[in-house]
Amino acid sequence: FSISELTVERSRRPSISQPMESKAAASRSPKEQKQLMDPFEADKCFGSSLPWFTPRTISLIHDYAEMEKTPMFYSKTLAAFAQKYPDIELRTLKRFLVARQLDITKASAMLDRNIEFKTTEMKEFDEAQMVSILGEGRKAVLSKMGKALDGTQIIGFRGCLIQKGQDPQEFGRAMAFFVQRIIDDLGPYVEPRLTILSATNKIEGAVNLPARSLMTIFRSVNSVMGDNFPETCQKIVIFPFPFIGRALWKVAKLFVDKKTASKVAFLGGSTKAGAPPHEDMWRVVDEDQVDAGWLAPLGRGPTPRGQGGRRGGARAYAK
């Protein structure tokens, strides 16, 4: 299999072989970048209508269906990237391309690191290791919840439950395992998009390490998510976030790329242990989509209205 056979050598059958191109695509414009990720572009070329398949499979289907008048790809950039990675889902290739502004060299380097990460660091990592690091049930650092108002999958993150002396790299691997499980569970036909609710409150009965001692953990999480799950995190909501913290963020975000910074939202509210989220939280998610008791003292049951409405308490994503 070779995408080049479809885009170059089959010039005798241009209606099949040649991707739909434009000046915007050739120059890797923002328009092409939007096209790559826009599901409404699916009807414009054969390949983009089957993002959950690999380029190799798409090629086989395309040939079998004899769709002479339907191009494989509208973008030479995407076609070239697909030729290099014929056995990786097209939707994954798109995310890595967009994350690197359609620069094939940079996107390839990023994807190669992701492949190495999966085949080396994650090869022997299993669910038991994830649970030993992230915890389970009411004591889980990460919880899979419901859906945000924009339809994205909600993940609850409680830093107060991170164990003292936790190795940052091991925590990063555990989070990668957790996120990959969620993506797998969403299925091949759902574009993986996540909303992360990160609570900074202390919780009675939790470890409650000071935030400054968790900075290496947070850096590891940022690195793992950014390098291996590009274009997956839709929004990060951090709460409660005091006024002084907002002032510090204005300085810190100067050192963070604009795309990442634009996804972070800070909410005020009480910093007391077990306090409910600020009311603005419910502009992002509905109460009934957040686990009841998520911010309650450990060992207690569901909490009063305002701390989340999903019954059954916080749940680790472990079966």
PDB file of C-alpha atoms in Angstrom:
ATOM      1  CA  PHE A   1       0.000   0.000   0.000  1.00  0.00           C
ATOM      2  CA  SER A   2       1.178   3.492  -0.814  1.00  0.00           C
ATOM      3  CA  ILE A   3      -0.814   6.703  -0.651  1.00  0.00           C
ATOM      4  CA  SER A   4       1.503   8.021  -3.360  1.00  0.00           C
ATOM      5  CA  GLU A   5      -0.073   5.478  -5.690  1.00  0.00           C
ATOM      6  CA  LEU A   6      -3.358   7.235  -5.110  1.00  0.00           C
ATOM      7  CA  THR A   7      -2.045  10.770  -5.280  1.00  0.00           C
ATOM      8  CA  VAL A   8       0.708  10.613  -7.883  1.00  0.00           C
ATOM      9  CA  GLU A   9       1.171   7.432  -9.878  1.00  0.00           C
ATOM     10  CA  ARG A  10      -2.523   7.039 -10.734  1.00  0.00           C
ATOM     11  CA  SER A  11      -2.514  10.285 -12.697  1.00  0.00           C
ATOM     12  CA  ARG A  12      -4.232   8.357 -15.452  1.00  0.00           C
ATOM     13  CA  ARG A  13      -7.272   8.293 -13.175  1.00  0.00           C
ATOM     14  CA  PRO A  14      -7.162  11.791 -11.682  1.00  0.00           C
ATOM     15  CA  SER A  15     -10.670  11.644 -10.293  1.00  0.00           C
ATOM     16  CA  ILE A  16      -9.479   8.898  -7.903  1.00  0.00           C
ATOM     17  CA  SER A  17      -5.855   9.698  -7.385  1.00  0.00           C
ATOM     18  CA  GLN A  18      -5.530  13.423  -6.952  1.00  0.00           C
ATOM     19  CA  PRO A  19      -6.483  15.045  -3.631  1.00  0.00           C
ATOM     20  CA  MET A  20      -8.657  18.129  -3.698  1.00  0.00           C
ATOM     21  CA  GLU A  21      -6.211  20.982  -3.375  1.00  0.00           C
ATOM     22  CA  SER A  22      -6.358  24.729  -3.062  1.00  0.00           C
ATOM     23  CA  LYS A  23      -3.943  27.560  -2.492  1.00  0.00           C
ATOM     24  CA  ALA A  24      -5.014  27.598   1.134  1.00  0.00           C
ATOM     25  CA  ALA A  25      -4.210  23.903   1.554  1.00  0.00           C
ATOM     26  CA  ALA A  26      -0.876  24.210  -0.192  1.00  0.00           C
ATOM     27  CA  SER A  27       0.176  27.016   2.144  1.00  0.00           C
ATOM     28  CA  ARG A  28      -1.166  25.229   5.239  1.00  0.00           C
ATOM     29  CA  SER A  29      -3.520  28.063   6.056  1.00  0.00           C
ATOM     30  CA  PRO A  30      -5.824  28.293   9.078  1.00  0.00           C
ATOM     31  CA  LYS A  31      -8.630  27.343   6.691  1.00  0.00           C
ATOM     32  CA  GLU A  32      -7.028  23.981   5.960  1.00  0.00           C
ATOM     33  CA  GLN A  33      -6.366  23.523   9.649  1.00  0.00           C
ATOM     34  CA  LYS A  34     -10.085  24.012  10.297  1.00  0.00           C
ATOM     35  CA  GLN A  35     -10.957  21.630   7.482  1.00  0.00           C
ATOM     36  CA  LEU A  36      -8.803  18.890   8.972  1.00  0.00           C
ATOM     37  CA  MET A  37     -10.725  18.906  12.241  1.00  0.00           C
ATOM     38  CA  ASP A  38     -14.152  19.973  10.960  1.00  0.00           C
ATOM     39  CA  PRO A  39     -16.562  17.018  10.682  1.00  0.00           C
ATOM     40  CA  PHE A  40     -18.663  18.986   8.185  1.00  0.00           C
ATOM     41  CA  GLU A  41     -15.856  18.567   5.666  1.00  0.00           C
ATOM     42  CA  ALA A  42     -16.447  14.801   5.695  1.00  0.00           C
ATOM     43  CA  ASP A  43     -18.637  14.852   2.596  1.00  0.00           C
ATOM     44  CA  LYS A  44     -15.956  16.541   0.499  1.00  0.00           C
ATOM     45  CA  CYS A  45     -13.555  13.637   0.251  1.00  0.00           C
ATOM     46  CA  PHE A  46     -13.658   9.903   0.810  1.00  0.00           C
ATOM     47  CA  GLY A  47     -10.876   9.631   3.403  1.00  0.00           C
ATOM     48  CA  SER A  48     -12.287  12.261   5.756  1.00  0.00           C
ATOM     49  CA  SER A  49     -15.655  10.500   5.824  1.00  0.00           C
ATOM     50  CA  LEU A  50     -13.965   7.497   7.481  1.00  0.00           C
ATOM     51  CA  PRO A  51     -11.748   9.053  10.179  1.00  0.00           C
ATOM     52  CA  TRP A  52     -11.942   5.998  12.451  1.00  0.00           C
ATOM     53  CA  PHE A  53     -10.181   3.830   9.838  1.00  0.00           C
ATOM     54  CA  THR A  54      -6.490   3.689   8.979  1.00  0.00           C
ATOM     55  CA  PRO A  55      -5.270   5.043   5.620  1.00  0.00           C
ATOM     56  CA  ARG A  56      -4.484   1.481   4.554  1.00  0.00           C
ATOM     57  CA  THR A  57      -8.069   0.363   5.173  1.00  0.00           C
ATOM     58  CA  ILE A  58      -9.489   3.517   3.572  1.00  0.00           C
ATOM     59  CA  SER A  59      -7.413   2.821   0.494  1.00  0.00           C
ATOM     60  CA  LEU A  60      -8.720  -0.735   0.234  1.00  0.00           C
ATOM     61  CA  ILE A  61     -12.340   0.402   0.613  1.00  0.00           C
ATOM     62  CA  HIS A  62     -11.799   3.195  -1.901  1.00  0.00           C
ATOM     63  CA  ASP A  63     -10.429   0.786  -4.507  1.00  0.00           C
ATOM     64  CA  TYR A  64     -13.055  -1.882  -3.851  1.00  0.00           C
ATOM     65  CA  ALA A  65     -15.901   0.638  -4.175  1.00  0.00           C
ATOM     66  CA  GLU A  66     -14.412   1.987  -7.421  1.00  0.00           C
ATOM     67  CA  MET A  67     -15.255   5.545  -6.417  1.00  0.00           C
ATOM     68  CA  GLU A  68     -13.623   7.199  -9.404  1.00  0.00           C
ATOM     69  CA  LYS A  69     -15.243  10.575  -8.829  1.00  0.00           C
ATOM     70  CA  THR A  70     -14.489  10.779  -5.107  1.00  0.00           C
ATOM     71  CA  PRO A  71     -10.985  11.874  -4.044  1.00  0.00           C
ATOM     72  CA  MET A  72      -9.163  10.122  -1.206  1.00  0.00           C
ATOM     73  CA  PHE A  73      -8.028  13.354   0.469  1.00  0.00           C
ATOM     74  CA  TYR A  74      -8.538  17.066  -0.114  1.00  0.00           C
ATOM     75  CA  SER A  75      -5.128  17.891   1.365  1.00  0.00           C
ATOM     76  CA  LYS A  76      -1.679  16.994   0.099  1.00  0.00           C
ATOM     77  CA  THR A  77      -0.420  17.533   3.651  1.00  0.00           C
ATOM     78  CA  LEU A  78      -2.810  14.940   5.066  1.00  0.00           C
ATOM     79  CA  ALA A  79      -2.144  12.559   2.162  1.00  0.00           C
ATOM     80  CA  ALA A  80       1.618  12.737   2.745  1.00  0.00           C
ATOM     81  CA  PHE A  81       1.200  12.177   6.487  1.00  0.00           C
ATOM     82  CA  ALA A  82      -1.133   9.247   5.862  1.00  0.00           C
ATOM     83  CA  GLN A  83       1.403   7.704   3.508  1.00  0.00           C
ATOM     84  CA  LYS A  84       4.005   7.826   6.276  1.00  0.00           C
ATOM     85  CA  TYR A  85       1.694   6.270   8.893  1.00  0.00           C
ATOM     86  CA  PRO A  86      -0.706   3.958   6.973  1.00  0.00           C
ATOM     87  CA  ASP A  87      -1.694   1.898  10.034  1.00  0.00           C
ATOM     88  CA  ILE A  88      -2.761   4.678  12.405  1.00  0.00           C
ATOM     89  CA  GLU A  89      -6.357   5.938  12.512  1.00  0.00           C
ATOM     90  CA  LEU A  90      -6.918   8.973  10.315  1.00  0.00           C
ATOM     91  CA  ARG A  91      -8.514  10.927  13.162  1.00  0.00           C
ATOM     92  CA  THR A  92      -5.358  10.439  15.223  1.00  0.00           C
ATOM     93  CA  LEU A  93      -3.173  11.615  12.352  1.00  0.00           C
ATOM     94  CA  LYS A  94      -5.324  14.729  12.043  1.00  0.00           C
ATOM     95  CA  ARG A  95      -4.942  15.597  15.719  1.00  0.00           C
ATOM     96  CA  PHE A  96      -1.161  15.354  15.606  1.00  0.00           C
ATOM     97  CA  LEU A  97      -1.009  17.424  12.422  1.00  0.00           C
ATOM     98  CA  VAL A  98      -3.204  20.171  13.848  1.00  0.00           C
ATOM     99  CA  ALA A  99      -1.221  20.181  17.102  1.00  0.00           C
ATOM    100  CA  ARG A 100       1.881  21.054  15.086  1.00  0.00           C
ATOM    101  CA  GLN A 101       0.233  23.563  12.754  1.00  0.00           C
ATOM    102  CA  LEU A 102       0.269  21.109   9.827  1.00  0.00           C
ATOM    103  CA  ASP A 103       4.054  20.879   9.864  1.00  0.00           C
ATOM    104  CA  ILE A 104       4.697  17.269   8.803  1.00  0.00           C
ATOM    105  CA  THR A 105       8.232  17.197  10.192  1.00  0.00           C
ATOM    106  CA  LYS A 106       7.157  18.391  13.645  1.00  0.00           C
ATOM    107  CA  ALA A 107       4.012  16.263  13.648  1.00  0.00           C
ATOM    108  CA  SER A 108       6.062  13.200  12.696  1.00  0.00           C
ATOM    109  CA  ALA A 109       8.514  13.808  15.527  1.00  0.00           C
ATOM    110  CA  MET A 110       5.613  14.168  17.960  1.00  0.00           C
ATOM    111  CA  LEU A 111       3.862  11.030  16.724  1.00  0.00           C
ATOM    112  CA  ASP A 112       7.096   9.027  16.775  1.00  0.00           C
ATOM    113  CA  ARG A 113       7.568   9.963  20.443  1.00  0.00           C
ATOM    114  CA  ASN A 114       3.993   8.891  21.132  1.00  0.00           C
ATOM    115  CA  ILE A 115       4.600   5.520  19.465  1.00  0.00           C
ATOM    116  CA  GLU A 116       7.787   5.053  21.473  1.00  0.00           C
ATOM    117  CA  PHE A 117       5.956   6.016  24.682  1.00  0.00           C
ATOM    118  CA  LYS A 118       3.288   3.368  24.021  1.00  0.00           C
ATOM    119  CA  THR A 119       5.734   0.618  23.036  1.00  0.00           C
ATOM    120  CA  THR A 120       8.232   1.197  25.842  1.00  0.00           C
ATOM    121  CA  GLU A 121       6.922   3.036  28.904  1.00  0.00           C
ATOM    122  CA  MET A 122       3.336   1.799  28.574  1.00  0.00           C
ATOM    123  CA  LYS A 123       4.018  -1.708  27.295  1.00  0.00           C
ATOM    124  CA  GLU A 124       4.051  -3.385  30.722  1.00  0.00           C
ATOM    125  CA  PHE A 125       1.784  -0.885  32.474  1.00  0.00           C
ATOM    126  CA  ASP A 126      -1.517  -2.397  33.592  1.00  0.00           C
ATOM    127  CA  GLU A 127      -4.713  -1.616  35.483  1.00  0.00           C
ATOM    128  CA  ALA A 128      -3.332  -2.820  38.824  1.00  0.00           C
ATOM    129  CA  GLN A 129      -0.500  -0.292  38.575  1.00  0.00           C
ATOM    130  CA  MET A 130      -2.954   2.456  37.640  1.00  0.00           C
ATOM    131  CA  VAL A 131      -5.128   1.732  40.672  1.00  0.00           C
ATOM    132  CA  SER A 132      -2.125   1.587  43.024  1.00  0.00           C
ATOM    133  CA  ILE A 133      -1.142   5.100  41.920  1.00  0.00           C
ATOM    134  CA  LEU A 134      -4.489   6.816  41.321  1.00  0.00           C
ATOM    135  CA  GLY A 135      -6.538   4.990  43.956  1.00  0.00           C
ATOM    136  CA  GLU A 136     -10.068   3.710  43.482  1.00  0.00           C
ATOM    137  CA  GLY A 137     -13.625   4.379  44.577  1.00  0.00           C
ATOM    138  CA  ARG A 138     -14.011   7.369  46.890  1.00  0.00           C
ATOM    139  CA  LYS A 139     -10.229   7.753  47.127  1.00  0.00           C
ATOM    140  CA  ALA A 140      -9.534   8.002  43.393  1.00  0.00           C
ATOM    141  CA  VAL A 141      -7.530  10.984  42.162  1.00  0.00           C
ATOM    142  CA  LEU A 142      -9.283  10.740  38.795  1.00  0.00           C
ATOM    143  CA  SER A 143     -12.977  10.039  38.238  1.00  0.00           C
ATOM    144  CA  LYS A 144     -14.895   9.456  35.046  1.00  0.00           C
ATOM    145  CA  MET A 145     -18.185  11.344  35.326  1.00  0.00           C
ATOM    146  CA  GLY A 146     -20.906  12.396  32.885  1.00  0.00           C
ATOM    147  CA  LYS A 147     -20.934  14.813  29.949  1.00  0.00           C
ATOM    148  CA  ALA A 148     -20.273  18.550  29.921  1.00  0.00           C
ATOM    149  CA  LEU A 149     -22.767  20.920  28.314  1.00  0.00           C
ATOM    150  CA  ASP A 150     -20.733  20.832  25.111  1.00  0.00           C
ATOM    151  CA  GLY A 151     -20.988  17.035  25.013  1.00  0.00           C
ATOM    152  CA  THR A 152     -17.395  16.314  26.053  1.00  0.00           C
ATOM    153  CA  GLN A 153     -16.517  13.616  28.575  1.00  0.00           C
ATOM    154  CA  ILE A 154     -15.952  14.924  32.133  1.00  0.00           C
ATOM    155  CA  ILE A 155     -12.940  13.835  34.167  1.00  0.00           C
ATOM    156  CA  GLY A 156     -12.696  14.889  37.800  1.00  0.00           C
ATOM    157  CA  PHE A 157      -9.197  15.540  39.159  1.00  0.00           C
ATOM    158  CA  ARG A 158      -8.587  15.807  42.929  1.00  0.00           C
ATOM    159  CA  GLY A 159      -4.956  16.679  43.645  1.00  0.00           C
ATOM    160  CA  CYS A 160      -5.563  16.437  47.397  1.00  0.00           C
ATOM    161  CA  LEU A 161      -5.595  12.635  47.045  1.00  0.00           C
ATOM    162  CA  ILE A 162      -2.135  12.329  45.486  1.00  0.00           C
ATOM    163  CA  GLN A 163       0.125  10.321  47.788  1.00  0.00           C
ATOM    164  CA  LYS A 164       3.225  11.803  49.396  1.00  0.00           C
ATOM    165  CA  GLY A 165       6.417  10.809  47.592  1.00  0.00           C
ATOM    166  CA  GLN A 166       4.570   9.866  44.401  1.00  0.00           C
ATOM    167  CA  ASP A 167       6.928   9.511  41.441  1.00  0.00           C
ATOM    168  CA  PRO A 168       5.902  12.103  38.794  1.00  0.00           C
ATOM    169  CA  GLN A 169       6.719   9.868  35.805  1.00  0.00           C
ATOM    170  CA  GLU A 170       4.739   6.964  37.247  1.00  0.00           C
ATOM    171  CA  PHE A 171       1.800   9.279  37.906  1.00  0.00           C
ATOM    172  CA  GLY A 172       1.984  10.509  34.311  1.00  0.00           C
ATOM    173  CA  ARG A 173       1.884   6.936  33.018  1.00  0.00           C
ATOM    174  CA  ALA A 174      -1.083   6.135  35.255  1.00  0.00           C
ATOM    175  CA  MET A 175      -2.987   9.146  33.939  1.00  0.00           C
ATOM    176  CA  ALA A 176      -2.135   8.179  30.353  1.00  0.00           C
ATOM    177  CA  PHE A 177      -3.522   4.681  31.013  1.00  0.00           C
ATOM    178  CA  PHE A 178      -6.690   6.162  32.547  1.00  0.00           C
ATOM    179  CA  VAL A 179      -7.284   8.595  29.669  1.00  0.00           C
ATOM    180  CA  GLN A 180      -6.630   5.936  27.028  1.00  0.00           C
ATOM    181  CA  ARG A 181      -9.177   3.665  28.714  1.00  0.00           C
ATOM    182  CA  ILE A 182     -11.770   6.423  28.511  1.00  0.00           C
ATOM    183  CA  ILE A 183     -11.005   7.060  24.840  1.00  0.00           C
ATOM    184  CA  ASP A 184     -11.272   3.342  24.101  1.00  0.00           C
ATOM    185  CA  ASP A 185     -14.566   3.186  25.984  1.00  0.00           C
ATOM    186  CA  LEU A 186     -16.010   6.079  23.940  1.00  0.00           C
ATOM    187  CA  GLY A 187     -15.612   3.891  20.881  1.00  0.00           C
ATOM    188  CA  PRO A 188     -14.185   4.472  17.407  1.00  0.00           C
ATOM    189  CA  TYR A 189     -17.019   6.662  16.144  1.00  0.00           C
ATOM    190  CA  VAL A 190     -16.816   9.342  18.853  1.00  0.00           C
ATOM    191  CA  GLU A 191     -14.161  12.028  18.580  1.00  0.00           C
ATOM    192  CA  PRO A 192     -12.360  12.005  21.971  1.00  0.00           C
ATOM    193  CA  ARG A 193     -12.851  15.345  23.687  1.00  0.00           C
ATOM    194  CA  LEU A 194     -12.414  15.865  27.440  1.00  0.00           C
ATOM    195  CA  THR A 195     -13.376  18.474  30.026  1.00  0.00           C
ATOM    196  CA  ILE A 196     -11.253  18.256  33.181  1.00  0.00           C
ATOM    197  CA  LEU A 197     -12.613  19.590  36.483  1.00  0.00           C
ATOM    198  CA  SER A 198      -9.657  20.160  38.790  1.00  0.00           C
ATOM    199  CA  ALA A 199     -10.584  20.794  42.427  1.00  0.00           C
ATOM    200  CA  THR A 200      -8.029  22.556  44.633  1.00  0.00           C
ATOM    201  CA  ASN A 201     -10.003  22.207  47.896  1.00  0.00           C
ATOM    202  CA  LYS A 202      -8.765  20.120  50.754  1.00  0.00           C
ATOM    203  CA  ILE A 203     -10.936  17.119  51.576  1.00  0.00           C
ATOM    204  CA  GLU A 204     -11.328  15.787  55.089  1.00  0.00           C
ATOM    205  CA  GLY A 205      -9.552  12.439  55.337  1.00  0.00           C
ATOM    206  CA  ALA A 206      -7.410  13.026  52.220  1.00  0.00           C
ATOM    207  CA  VAL A 207      -3.618  13.453  52.035  1.00  0.00           C
ATOM    208  CA  ASN A 208      -3.972  17.172  51.269  1.00  0.00           C
ATOM    209  CA  LEU A 209      -0.390  17.902  50.263  1.00  0.00           C
ATOM    210  CA  PRO A 210       0.347  21.593  49.590  1.00  0.00           C
ATOM    211  CA  ALA A 211       0.127  22.548  45.921  1.00  0.00           C
ATOM    212  CA  ARG A 212       3.775  23.602  45.782  1.00  0.00           C
ATOM    213  CA  SER A 213       4.859  20.030  46.564  1.00  0.00           C
ATOM    214  CA  LEU A 214       2.864  18.744  43.592  1.00  0.00           C
ATOM    215  CA  MET A 215       4.397  20.947  40.906  1.00  0.00           C
ATOM    216  CA  THR A 216       6.533  18.125  39.477  1.00  0.00           C
ATOM    217  CA  ILE A 217       3.391  15.964  39.262  1.00  0.00           C
ATOM    218  CA  PHE A 218       1.521  18.710  37.404  1.00  0.00           C
ATOM    219  CA  ARG A 219       4.424  19.186  34.994  1.00  0.00           C
ATOM    220  CA  SER A 220       4.451  15.459  34.277  1.00  0.00           C
ATOM    221  CA  VAL A 221       0.693  15.466  33.646  1.00  0.00           C
ATOM    222  CA  ASN A 222       1.025  18.456  31.307  1.00  0.00           C
ATOM    223  CA  SER A 223       3.822  16.741  29.407  1.00  0.00           C
ATOM    224  CA  VAL A 224       2.065  13.384  29.079  1.00  0.00           C
ATOM    225  CA  MET A 225      -1.259  14.881  28.010  1.00  0.00           C
ATOM    226  CA  GLY A 226       0.282  17.397  25.621  1.00  0.00           C
ATOM    227  CA  ASP A 227       2.668  14.925  23.972  1.00  0.00           C
ATOM    228  CA  ASN A 228       0.349  11.922  23.709  1.00  0.00           C
ATOM    229  CA  PHE A 229      -3.227  13.221  23.577  1.00  0.00           C
ATOM    230  CA  PRO A 230      -3.086  16.370  21.412  1.00  0.00           C
ATOM    231  CA  GLU A 231      -6.336  18.141  20.563  1.00  0.00           C
ATOM    232  CA  THR A 232      -8.151  15.996  23.132  1.00  0.00           C
ATOM    233  CA  CYS A 233      -8.603  18.281  26.137  1.00  0.00           C
ATOM    234  CA  GLN A 234     -11.390  20.746  25.387  1.00  0.00           C
ATOM    235  CA  LYS A 235     -11.378  22.661  28.671  1.00  0.00           C
ATOM    236  CA  ILE A 236      -9.685  22.612  32.078  1.00  0.00           C
ATOM    237  CA  VAL A 237     -11.682  24.166  34.913  1.00  0.00           C
ATOM    238  CA  ILE A 238      -9.639  24.904  38.052  1.00  0.00           C
ATOM    239  CA  PHE A 239     -11.545  25.778  41.222  1.00  0.00           C
ATOM    240  CA  PRO A 240     -11.600  27.400  43.646  1.00  0.00           C
ATOM    241  CA  PHE A 241      -8.929  29.784  42.435  1.00  0.00           C
ATOM    242  CA  PRO A 242      -8.280  32.810  44.694  1.00  0.00           C
ATOM    243  CA  PHE A 243      -7.732  36.304  43.336  1.00  0.00           C
ATOM    244  CA  ILE A 244      -3.984  36.201  44.037  1.00  0.00           C
ATOM    245  CA  GLY A 245      -3.771  33.026  41.994  1.00  0.00           C
ATOM    246  CA  ARG A 246      -5.390  34.746  39.044  1.00  0.00           C
ATOM    247  CA  ALA A 247      -2.797  37.502  39.229  1.00  0.00           C
ATOM    248  CA  LEU A 248       0.015  34.920  39.192  1.00  0.00           C
ATOM    249  CA  TRP A 249      -1.584  33.157  36.234  1.00  0.00           C
ATOM    250  CA  LYS A 250      -1.423  36.344  34.166  1.00  0.00           C
ATOM    251  CA  VAL A 251       2.346  36.121  34.514  1.00  0.00           C
ATOM    252  CA  ALA A 252       2.625  32.334  34.169  1.00  0.00           C
ATOM    253  CA  LYS A 253       0.565  32.157  30.966  1.00  0.00           C
ATOM    254  CA  LEU A 254       3.201  34.249  29.215  1.00  0.00           C
ATOM    255  CA  PHE A 255       5.259  31.051  29.242  1.00  0.00           C
ATOM    256  CA  VAL A 256       2.407  28.787  28.044  1.00  0.00           C
ATOM    257  CA  ASP A 257       1.314  28.560  24.413  1.00  0.00           C
ATOM    258  CA  LYS A 258      -1.840  30.549  23.658  1.00  0.00           C
ATOM    259  CA  LYS A 259      -3.804  27.480  22.608  1.00  0.00           C
ATOM    260  CA  THR A 260      -3.288  25.765  25.983  1.00  0.00           C
ATOM    261  CA  ALA A 261      -3.899  28.961  27.942  1.00  0.00           C
ATOM    262  CA  SER A 262      -7.210  29.536  26.154  1.00  0.00           C
ATOM    263  CA  LYS A 263      -8.519  26.179  27.389  1.00  0.00           C
ATOM    264  CA  VAL A 264      -7.985  26.963  31.090  1.00  0.00           C
ATOM    265  CA  ALA A 265     -10.817  28.520  33.092  1.00  0.00           C
ATOM    266  CA  PHE A 266     -10.548  29.612  36.719  1.00  0.00           C
ATOM    267  CA  LEU A 267     -13.468  29.868  39.115  1.00  0.00           C
ATOM    268  CA  GLY A 268     -13.682  31.538  42.480  1.00  0.00           C
ATOM    269  CA  GLY A 269     -15.587  30.160  45.450  1.00  0.00           C
ATOM    270  CA  SER A 270     -14.832  29.015  48.958  1.00  0.00           C
ATOM    271  CA  THR A 271     -11.510  27.281  49.618  1.00  0.00           C
ATOM    272  CA  LYS A 272     -12.874  25.536  52.697  1.00  0.00           C
ATOM    273  CA  ALA A 273     -12.705  21.757  52.772  1.00  0.00           C
ATOM    274  CA  GLY A 274     -15.786  20.224  51.206  1.00  0.00           C
ATOM    275  CA  ALA A 275     -17.159  23.545  49.946  1.00  0.00           C
ATOM    276  CA  PRO A 276     -19.363  23.297  46.825  1.00  0.00           C
ATOM    277  CA  PRO A 277     -18.094  24.674  43.500  1.00  0.00           C
ATOM    278  CA  HIS A 278     -18.771  28.244  42.424  1.00  0.00           C
ATOM    279  CA  GLU A 279     -22.145  28.608  40.679  1.00  0.00           C
ATOM    280  CA  ASP A 280     -20.343  29.372  37.409  1.00  0.00           C
ATOM    281  CA  MET A 281     -19.366  25.697  37.314  1.00  0.00           C
ATOM    282  CA  TRP A 282     -22.892  24.905  36.159  1.00  0.00           C
ATOM    283  CA  ARG A 283     -22.314  26.964  33.020  1.00  0.00           C
ATOM    284  CA  VAL A 284     -19.864  24.263  31.964  1.00  0.00           C
ATOM    285  CA  VAL A 285     -21.541  21.120  33.327  1.00  0.00           C
ATOM    286  CA  ASP A 286     -24.926  20.175  34.724  1.00  0.00           C
ATOM    287  CA  GLU A 287     -25.035  19.193  38.393  1.00  0.00           C
ATOM    288  CA  ASP A 288     -26.461  15.786  37.588  1.00  0.00           C
ATOM    289  CA  GLN A 289     -23.354  15.002  35.514  1.00  0.00           C
ATOM    290  CA  VAL A 290     -20.922  15.400  38.452  1.00  0.00           C
ATOM    291  CA  ASP A 291     -20.610  12.601  40.993  1.00  0.00           C
ATOM    292  CA  ALA A 292     -22.427  13.198  44.257  1.00  0.00           C
ATOM    293  CA  GLY A 293     -19.995  13.364  47.164  1.00  0.00           C
ATOM    294  CA  TRP A 294     -17.042  14.135  44.927  1.00  0.00           C
ATOM    295  CA  LEU A 295     -15.852  16.924  47.246  1.00  0.00           C
ATOM    296  CA  ALA A 296     -17.262  15.489  50.470  1.00  0.00           C
ATOM    297  CA  PRO A 297     -15.173  14.146  53.373  1.00  0.00           C
ATOM    298  CA  LEU A 298     -13.919  10.635  52.653  1.00  0.00           C
ATOM    299  CA  GLY A 299     -16.023   7.897  54.129  1.00  0.00           C
ATOM    300  CA  ARG A 300     -19.284   9.797  53.914  1.00  0.00           C
ATOM    301  CA  GLY A 301     -22.169   9.299  51.533  1.00  0.00           C
ATOM    302  CA  PRO A 302     -23.719  11.667  48.977  1.00  0.00           C
ATOM    303  CA  THR A 303     -23.579  15.362  49.832  1.00  0.00           C
ATOM    304  CA  PRO A 304     -26.163  18.132  49.721  1.00  0.00           C
ATOM    305  CA  ARG A 305     -27.240  19.742  46.458  1.00  0.00           C
ATOM    306  CA  GLY A 306     -24.537  22.001  45.056  1.00  0.00           C
ATOM    307  CA  GLN A 307     -21.664  19.522  45.255  1.00  0.00           C
ATOM    308  CA  GLY A 308     -22.828  17.414  42.355  1.00  0.00           C
ATOM    309  CA  GLY A 309     -25.853  15.293  41.629  1.00  0.00           C
ATOM    310  CA  ARG A 310     -24.667  11.939  40.288  1.00  0.00           C
ATOM    311  CA  ARG A 311     -25.487   9.204  42.757  1.00  0.00           C
ATOM    312  CA  GLY A 312     -23.046   6.593  43.943  1.00  0.00           C
ATOM    313  CA  GLY A 313     -20.050   8.723  44.870  1.00  0.00           C
ATOM    314  CA  ALA A 314     -16.860   9.313  42.950  1.00  0.00           C
ATOM    315  CA  ARG A 315     -15.835   6.370  40.832  1.00  0.00           C
ATOM    316  CA  ALA A 316     -12.379   5.406  39.659  1.00  0.00           C
ATOM    317  CA  TYR A 317     -12.299   4.356  36.045  1.00  0.00           C
ATOM    318  CA  ALA A 318     -11.297   0.819  36.880  1.00  0.00           C
ATOM    319  CA  LYS A 319     -13.422  -2.221  36.288  1.00  0.00           C
TER     320      LYS A 319
END
